[in-house]
mmCIF file of C-alpha atoms in Angstrom:
data_model
loop_
_atom_site.group_PDB
_atom_site.id
_atom_site.type_symbol
_atom_site.label_atom_id
_atom_site.label_comp_id
_atom_site.label_asym_id
_atom_site.label_seq_id
_atom_site.Cartn_x
_atom_site.Cartn_y
_atom_site.Cartn_z
ATOM 1 C CA MET I 11 -17.521 -51.681 -4.991
ATOM 2 C CA GLU I 12 -14.878 -49.245 -3.739
ATOM 3 C CA LYS I 13 -17.460 -46.704 -2.550
ATOM 4 C CA VAL I 14 -19.260 -49.412 -0.596
ATOM 5 C CA ILE I 15 -16.046 -50.649 1.081
ATOM 6 C CA GLU I 16 -15.009 -47.071 1.949
ATOM 7 C CA LYS I 17 -18.237 -46.795 3.951
ATOM 8 C CA GLY I 18 -17.169 -49.784 6.031
ATOM 9 C CA ILE I 19 -19.600 -52.162 4.353
ATOM 10 C CA PHE I 20 -17.811 -55.368 3.379
ATOM 11 C CA PHE I 21 -18.781 -58.361 1.278
ATOM 12 C CA ASP I 22 -18.929 -61.987 2.380
ATOM 13 C CA ILE I 23 -17.244 -63.167 -0.811
ATOM 14 C CA ILE I 24 -15.753 -61.548 -3.931
ATOM 15 C CA PHE I 25 -14.812 -63.276 -7.199
ATOM 16 C CA LEU I 26 -11.775 -61.610 -8.817
ATOM 17 C CA ASP I 27 -10.399 -62.336 -12.265
ATOM 18 C CA ILE I 28 -6.599 -62.138 -12.179
ATOM 19 C CA GLN I 29 -6.341 -60.674 -15.683
ATOM 20 C CA PHE I 30 -8.832 -57.967 -16.556
ATOM 21 C CA ASP I 31 -9.894 -57.133 -20.078
ATOM 22 C CA ASP I 32 -9.238 -53.598 -21.300
ATOM 23 C CA LYS I 33 -12.904 -52.724 -20.885
ATOM 24 C CA SER I 34 -13.206 -54.229 -17.412
ATOM 25 C CA LYS I 35 -15.414 -52.330 -14.995
ATOM 26 C CA GLU I 36 -12.946 -53.163 -12.236
ATOM 27 C CA GLU I 37 -10.637 -50.486 -13.645
ATOM 28 C CA THR I 38 -12.736 -47.837 -11.902
ATOM 29 C CA PHE I 39 -12.156 -49.576 -8.580
ATOM 30 C CA CYS I 40 -8.441 -48.818 -8.778
ATOM 31 C CA LYS I 41 -8.518 -45.535 -10.753
ATOM 32 C CA ARG I 42 -6.145 -47.256 -13.160
ATOM 33 C CA LYS I 43 -6.143 -50.761 -14.548
ATOM 34 C CA LYS I 44 -4.713 -53.329 -12.130
ATOM 35 C CA ASN I 45 -4.946 -57.060 -11.943
ATOM 36 C CA GLY I 46 -6.924 -59.051 -9.412
ATOM 37 C CA ILE I 47 -3.869 -59.697 -7.251
ATOM 38 C CA GLU I 48 -3.276 -55.965 -6.762
ATOM 39 C CA ILE I 49 -6.944 -55.368 -5.997
ATOM 40 C CA GLY I 50 -6.761 -58.119 -3.382
ATOM 41 C CA GLN I 51 -3.764 -56.384 -1.816
ATOM 42 C CA LYS I 52 -5.714 -53.127 -1.702
ATOM 43 C CA ILE I 53 -8.671 -54.815 -0.004
ATOM 44 C CA ARG I 54 -6.421 -56.468 2.594
ATOM 45 C CA ASN I 55 -3.854 -53.715 3.221
ATOM 46 C CA ILE I 56 -5.460 -50.348 2.450
ATOM 47 C CA TYR I 57 -9.007 -51.106 3.544
ATOM 48 C CA ASN I 58 -7.734 -53.534 6.201
ATOM 49 C CA ASP I 59 -10.503 -55.968 5.313
ATOM 50 C CA GLN I 60 -9.462 -59.417 6.549
ATOM 51 C CA LYS I 61 -12.964 -60.894 6.630
ATOM 52 C CA THR I 62 -14.094 -60.787 3.009
ATOM 53 C CA GLN I 63 -13.405 -64.104 1.305
ATOM 54 C CA MET I 64 -11.738 -63.678 -2.088
ATOM 55 C CA VAL I 65 -11.954 -66.245 -4.865
ATOM 56 C CA TYR I 66 -9.531 -65.792 -7.764
ATOM 57 C CA ILE I 67 -10.341 -66.834 -11.311
ATOM 58 C CA SER I 68 -7.697 -67.513 -13.926
ATOM 59 C CA SER I 69 -6.749 -69.659 -16.892
ATOM 60 C CA TYR I 70 -3.308 -70.264 -15.402
ATOM 61 C CA GLU I 71 -2.525 -72.503 -12.425
ATOM 62 C CA SER I 72 0.908 -70.861 -12.037
ATOM 63 C CA TYR I 73 -0.637 -67.953 -10.130
ATOM 64 C CA ALA I 74 -1.762 -70.129 -7.204
ATOM 65 C CA ILE I 75 1.312 -69.721 -4.966
ATOM 66 C CA LYS I 76 1.555 -65.959 -5.579
ATOM 67 C CA LEU I 77 -1.927 -65.443 -4.177
ATOM 68 C CA PHE I 78 -1.224 -66.586 -0.620
ATOM 69 C CA GLN I 79 -0.156 -63.097 0.502
ATOM 70 C CA ASN I 80 -3.771 -61.974 -0.079
ATOM 71 C CA HIS I 81 -5.174 -64.918 1.907
ATOM 72 C CA PRO I 82 -7.614 -66.023 -0.798
ATOM 73 C CA PHE I 83 -10.325 -68.508 0.035
ATOM 74 C CA ASP I 84 -10.120 -70.299 -3.297
ATOM 75 C CA PHE I 85 -8.602 -70.379 -6.776
ATOM 76 C CA VAL I 86 -10.788 -71.401 -9.713
ATOM 77 C CA ILE I 87 -9.521 -72.346 -13.145
ATOM 78 C CA LYS I 88 -11.493 -71.074 -16.144
ATOM 79 C CA PRO I 89 -13.978 -71.683 -17.565
ATOM 80 C CA LEU I 90 -16.113 -70.627 -14.606
ATOM 81 C CA THR I 91 -19.086 -72.965 -14.382
ATOM 82 C CA GLU I 92 -22.131 -73.186 -12.155
ATOM 83 C CA GLU I 93 -20.751 -76.407 -10.701
ATOM 84 C CA LYS I 94 -17.493 -74.716 -9.687
ATOM 85 C CA ILE I 95 -19.358 -71.816 -8.081
ATOM 86 C CA TYR I 96 -21.488 -74.219 -6.039
ATOM 87 C CA HIS I 97 -18.315 -76.033 -5.006
ATOM 88 C CA VAL I 98 -16.788 -72.778 -3.690
ATOM 89 C CA LEU I 99 -19.954 -71.827 -1.819
ATOM 90 C CA ASN I 100 -20.180 -75.312 -0.333
ATOM 91 C CA GLN I 101 -16.603 -75.043 0.900
ATOM 92 C CA LEU I 102 -17.338 -71.613 2.376
ATOM 93 C CA ILE I 103 -20.284 -73.010 4.303
ATOM 94 C CA ARG I 104 -18.061 -75.803 5.609
ATOM 95 C CA LEU I 105 -15.486 -73.210 6.720
ATOM 96 C CA TYR I 106 -18.005 -71.364 8.844
ATOM 97 C CA PHE I 107 -19.489 -74.614 10.128
ATOM 98 C CA ASN I 108 -16.047 -75.848 11.236
ATOM 99 C CA GLY I 109 -14.948 -72.432 12.488
ATOM 100 C CA GLU I 110 -15.320 -73.604 16.067
ATOM 101 C CA GLN I 111 -12.992 -76.585 15.586
ATOM 102 C CA LYS I 112 -10.560 -76.710 18.499
ATOM 103 C CA PHE I 113 -7.097 -78.001 19.359
ATOM 104 C CA GLU I 114 -6.727 -79.682 22.757
ATOM 105 C CA TYR I 115 -3.491 -79.500 24.779
ATOM 106 C CA ASN I 116 -2.436 -80.618 28.242
ATOM 107 C CA VAL I 117 -0.866 -78.373 30.892
ATOM 108 C CA ASN I 118 -0.087 -80.051 34.216
ATOM 109 C CA GLY I 119 -2.853 -82.585 33.739
ATOM 110 C CA ILE I 120 -5.484 -80.030 32.803
ATOM 111 C CA ILE I 121 -6.947 -80.111 29.271
ATOM 112 C CA TYR I 122 -7.276 -76.753 27.539
ATOM 113 C CA GLU I 123 -8.752 -75.880 24.157
ATOM 114 C CA GLU I 124 -7.831 -73.314 21.509
ATOM 115 C CA LYS I 125 -9.763 -72.509 18.360
ATOM 116 C CA ILE I 126 -7.792 -73.651 15.304
ATOM 117 C CA GLN I 127 -8.538 -70.396 13.516
ATOM 118 C CA ASN I 128 -6.814 -68.460 16.337
ATOM 119 C CA ILE I 129 -3.470 -70.297 16.067
ATOM 120 C CA LEU I 130 -0.723 -68.570 14.030
ATOM 121 C CA TYR I 131 1.993 -71.187 14.475
ATOM 122 C CA PHE I 132 3.713 -73.610 16.849
ATOM 123 C CA ARG I 133 7.360 -73.241 17.853
ATOM 124 C CA SER I 134 9.384 -75.994 19.492
ATOM 125 C CA ASN I 135 11.563 -74.872 22.408
ATOM 126 C CA LEU I 136 13.476 -77.809 23.877
ATOM 127 C CA ARG I 137 10.753 -80.125 25.207
ATOM 128 C CA LYS I 138 8.085 -77.448 25.246
ATOM 129 C CA ILE I 139 5.834 -76.125 22.526
ATOM 130 C CA GLU I 140 5.062 -72.432 22.229
ATOM 131 C CA MET I 141 1.635 -72.025 20.655
ATOM 132 C CA VAL I 142 1.521 -68.523 19.201
ATOM 133 C CA THR I 143 -2.062 -67.311 18.860
ATOM 134 C CA ILE I 144 -3.686 -64.028 17.912
ATOM 135 C CA GLU I 145 -4.072 -63.413 21.656
ATOM 136 C CA GLY I 146 -0.573 -64.358 22.806
ATOM 137 C CA ILE I 147 1.731 -67.304 23.543
ATOM 138 C CA LYS I 148 0.659 -70.444 25.399
ATOM 139 C CA LEU I 149 3.068 -73.179 26.544
ATOM 140 C CA PHE I 150 2.705 -76.927 26.903
ATOM 141 C CA HIS I 151 4.929 -80.009 26.724
ATOM 142 C CA GLY I 152 5.119 -81.766 23.390
ATOM 143 C CA LYS I 153 6.879 -82.270 20.069
ATOM 144 C CA ILE I 154 6.199 -80.900 16.601
ATOM 145 C CA LYS I 155 6.196 -84.434 15.213
ATOM 146 C CA LYS I 156 3.254 -85.363 17.436
ATOM 147 C CA LEU I 157 1.366 -82.216 16.447
ATOM 148 C CA MET I 158 1.675 -83.227 12.802
ATOM 149 C CA GLU I 159 -0.349 -86.353 13.606
ATOM 150 C CA LYS I 160 -3.332 -84.336 14.848
ATOM 151 C CA VAL I 161 -6.284 -84.460 12.461
ATOM 152 C CA THR I 162 -7.386 -80.980 13.525
ATOM 153 C CA LEU I 163 -3.997 -79.592 12.429
ATOM 154 C CA ARG I 164 -3.906 -81.304 9.031
ATOM 155 C CA SER I 165 -3.856 -77.961 7.179
ATOM 156 C CA PHE I 166 -0.743 -76.758 9.077
ATOM 157 C CA ILE I 167 2.672 -76.950 7.378
ATOM 158 C CA ARG I 168 6.108 -77.658 8.810
ATOM 159 C CA ILE I 169 8.708 -75.166 7.574
ATOM 160 C CA HIS I 170 11.548 -75.860 9.987
ATOM 161 C CA GLN I 171 12.622 -78.335 12.655
ATOM 162 C CA SER I 172 11.102 -75.931 15.167
ATOM 163 C CA TYR I 173 8.149 -74.359 13.305
ATOM 164 C CA PHE I 174 4.714 -75.676 12.346
ATOM 165 C CA ILE I 175 2.587 -72.917 10.795
ATOM 166 C CA ASN I 176 -0.997 -72.097 9.887
ATOM 167 C CA PRO I 177 -0.809 -71.155 6.158
ATOM 168 C CA GLN I 178 -3.944 -69.074 6.584
ATOM 169 C CA TYR I 179 -1.815 -66.364 8.201
ATOM 170 C CA ILE I 180 1.066 -66.228 5.708
ATOM 171 C CA GLU I 181 1.552 -62.573 4.771
ATOM 172 C CA LYS I 182 4.574 -62.958 2.525
ATOM 173 C CA VAL I 183 7.175 -65.487 1.408
ATOM 174 C CA LYS I 184 10.617 -64.202 0.442
ATOM 175 C CA ASP I 185 13.784 -66.196 -0.058
ATOM 176 C CA LYS I 186 14.014 -68.457 3.012
ATOM 177 C CA ILE I 187 11.685 -66.388 5.185
ATOM 178 C CA ILE I 188 7.930 -66.507 5.854
ATOM 179 C CA ILE I 189 6.212 -63.511 7.417
ATOM 180 C CA ILE I 190 3.308 -64.226 9.759
ATOM 181 C CA ASN I 191 1.738 -61.471 11.831
ATOM 182 C CA GLY I 192 4.765 -59.273 11.073
ATOM 183 C CA GLU I 193 7.220 -61.900 12.342
ATOM 184 C CA GLU I 194 9.902 -63.435 10.157
ATOM 185 C CA LEU I 195 10.061 -67.219 10.454
ATOM 186 C CA PRO I 196 12.816 -69.279 8.793
ATOM 187 C CA ILE I 197 12.200 -71.950 6.164
ATOM 188 C CA SER I 198 14.956 -74.524 6.404
ATOM 189 C CA ARG I 199 16.435 -76.084 3.286
ATOM 190 C CA LYS I 200 15.203 -79.467 4.496
ATOM 191 C CA TYR I 201 11.565 -78.369 4.396
ATOM 192 C CA MET I 202 11.638 -75.876 1.501
ATOM 193 C CA THR I 203 10.516 -78.371 -1.137
ATOM 194 C CA SER I 204 7.804 -79.946 1.017
ATOM 195 C CA PHE I 205 6.580 -76.471 2.046
ATOM 196 C CA LYS I 206 6.109 -75.372 -1.574
ATOM 197 C CA GLU I 207 4.522 -78.682 -2.454
ATOM 198 C CA GLN I 208 2.066 -78.445 0.443
ATOM 199 C CA LEU I 209 1.062 -74.915 -0.570
ATOM 200 C CA ARG I 210 0.532 -76.129 -4.120
ATOM 201 C CA LYS I 211 -1.542 -79.085 -2.913
ATOM 202 C CA ASN I 212 -3.667 -76.839 -0.711
ATOM 203 C CA MET I 213 -4.489 -74.633 -3.670
ATOM 204 C CA MET I 214 -4.973 -77.506 -6.084
ATOM 205 C CA LYS I 215 -7.393 -79.180 -3.677
ATOM 206 C CA LYS I 216 -9.477 -76.048 -3.867
ATOM 207 C CA VAL I 217 -9.195 -76.006 -7.621
ATOM 208 C CA GLY I 218 -10.539 -79.539 -7.555
ATOM 209 C CA LYS I 219 -7.532 -81.306 -9.061
ATOM 210 C CA GLU I 220 -7.245 -83.766 -6.191
ATOM 211 C CA ASN I 221 -10.788 -83.831 -4.920
ATOM 212 C CA GLU I 222 -13.902 -84.238 -7.008
ATOM 213 C CA LEU I 223 -16.331 -81.355 -7.014
ATOM 214 C CA ILE I 224 -19.100 -81.788 -4.497
#
């Protein structure tokens, strides 16, 4: 797998077991035995591959939150079954199908659109909202509270009175700080518990704890 990635050929989806057995073939990928989390970090950071979808497999649900820094697509609890694999693939198809989903906002009476997948986070600045995207900052009048009511933004999480983020772009969580696109954003004490709970729910929904397998 490493030789293929080094040539610039990437996969659509990779299933990674978090704990490898001693005889795991994945050991050759890292030159020394690592776990699936470290391999995910290598794929994202060393090979700079942000497109390959990674699905983690484990017997322990406690790993779910730790995996966000690798931007995994899913987290599957063992035993791995055909039904669970089909569920992941079905979700992946839905992701690509909904990839063009857009957020509408009003600027001086003119309606603009922005792809949801391009939005990093929203920041409230007095009565204006700064929408930080992968292409830059766009301004419009509004309130974070109203944004939270938008169906198209249902996956976003509020971390502060002034910040509403896209968890897809979380690079790291440390203490009371979240790093997105190299920027440090504060998590207020008020939203710390709900932030962690929302991350957990997002992962557990993928696991299938709150939604039946399709």
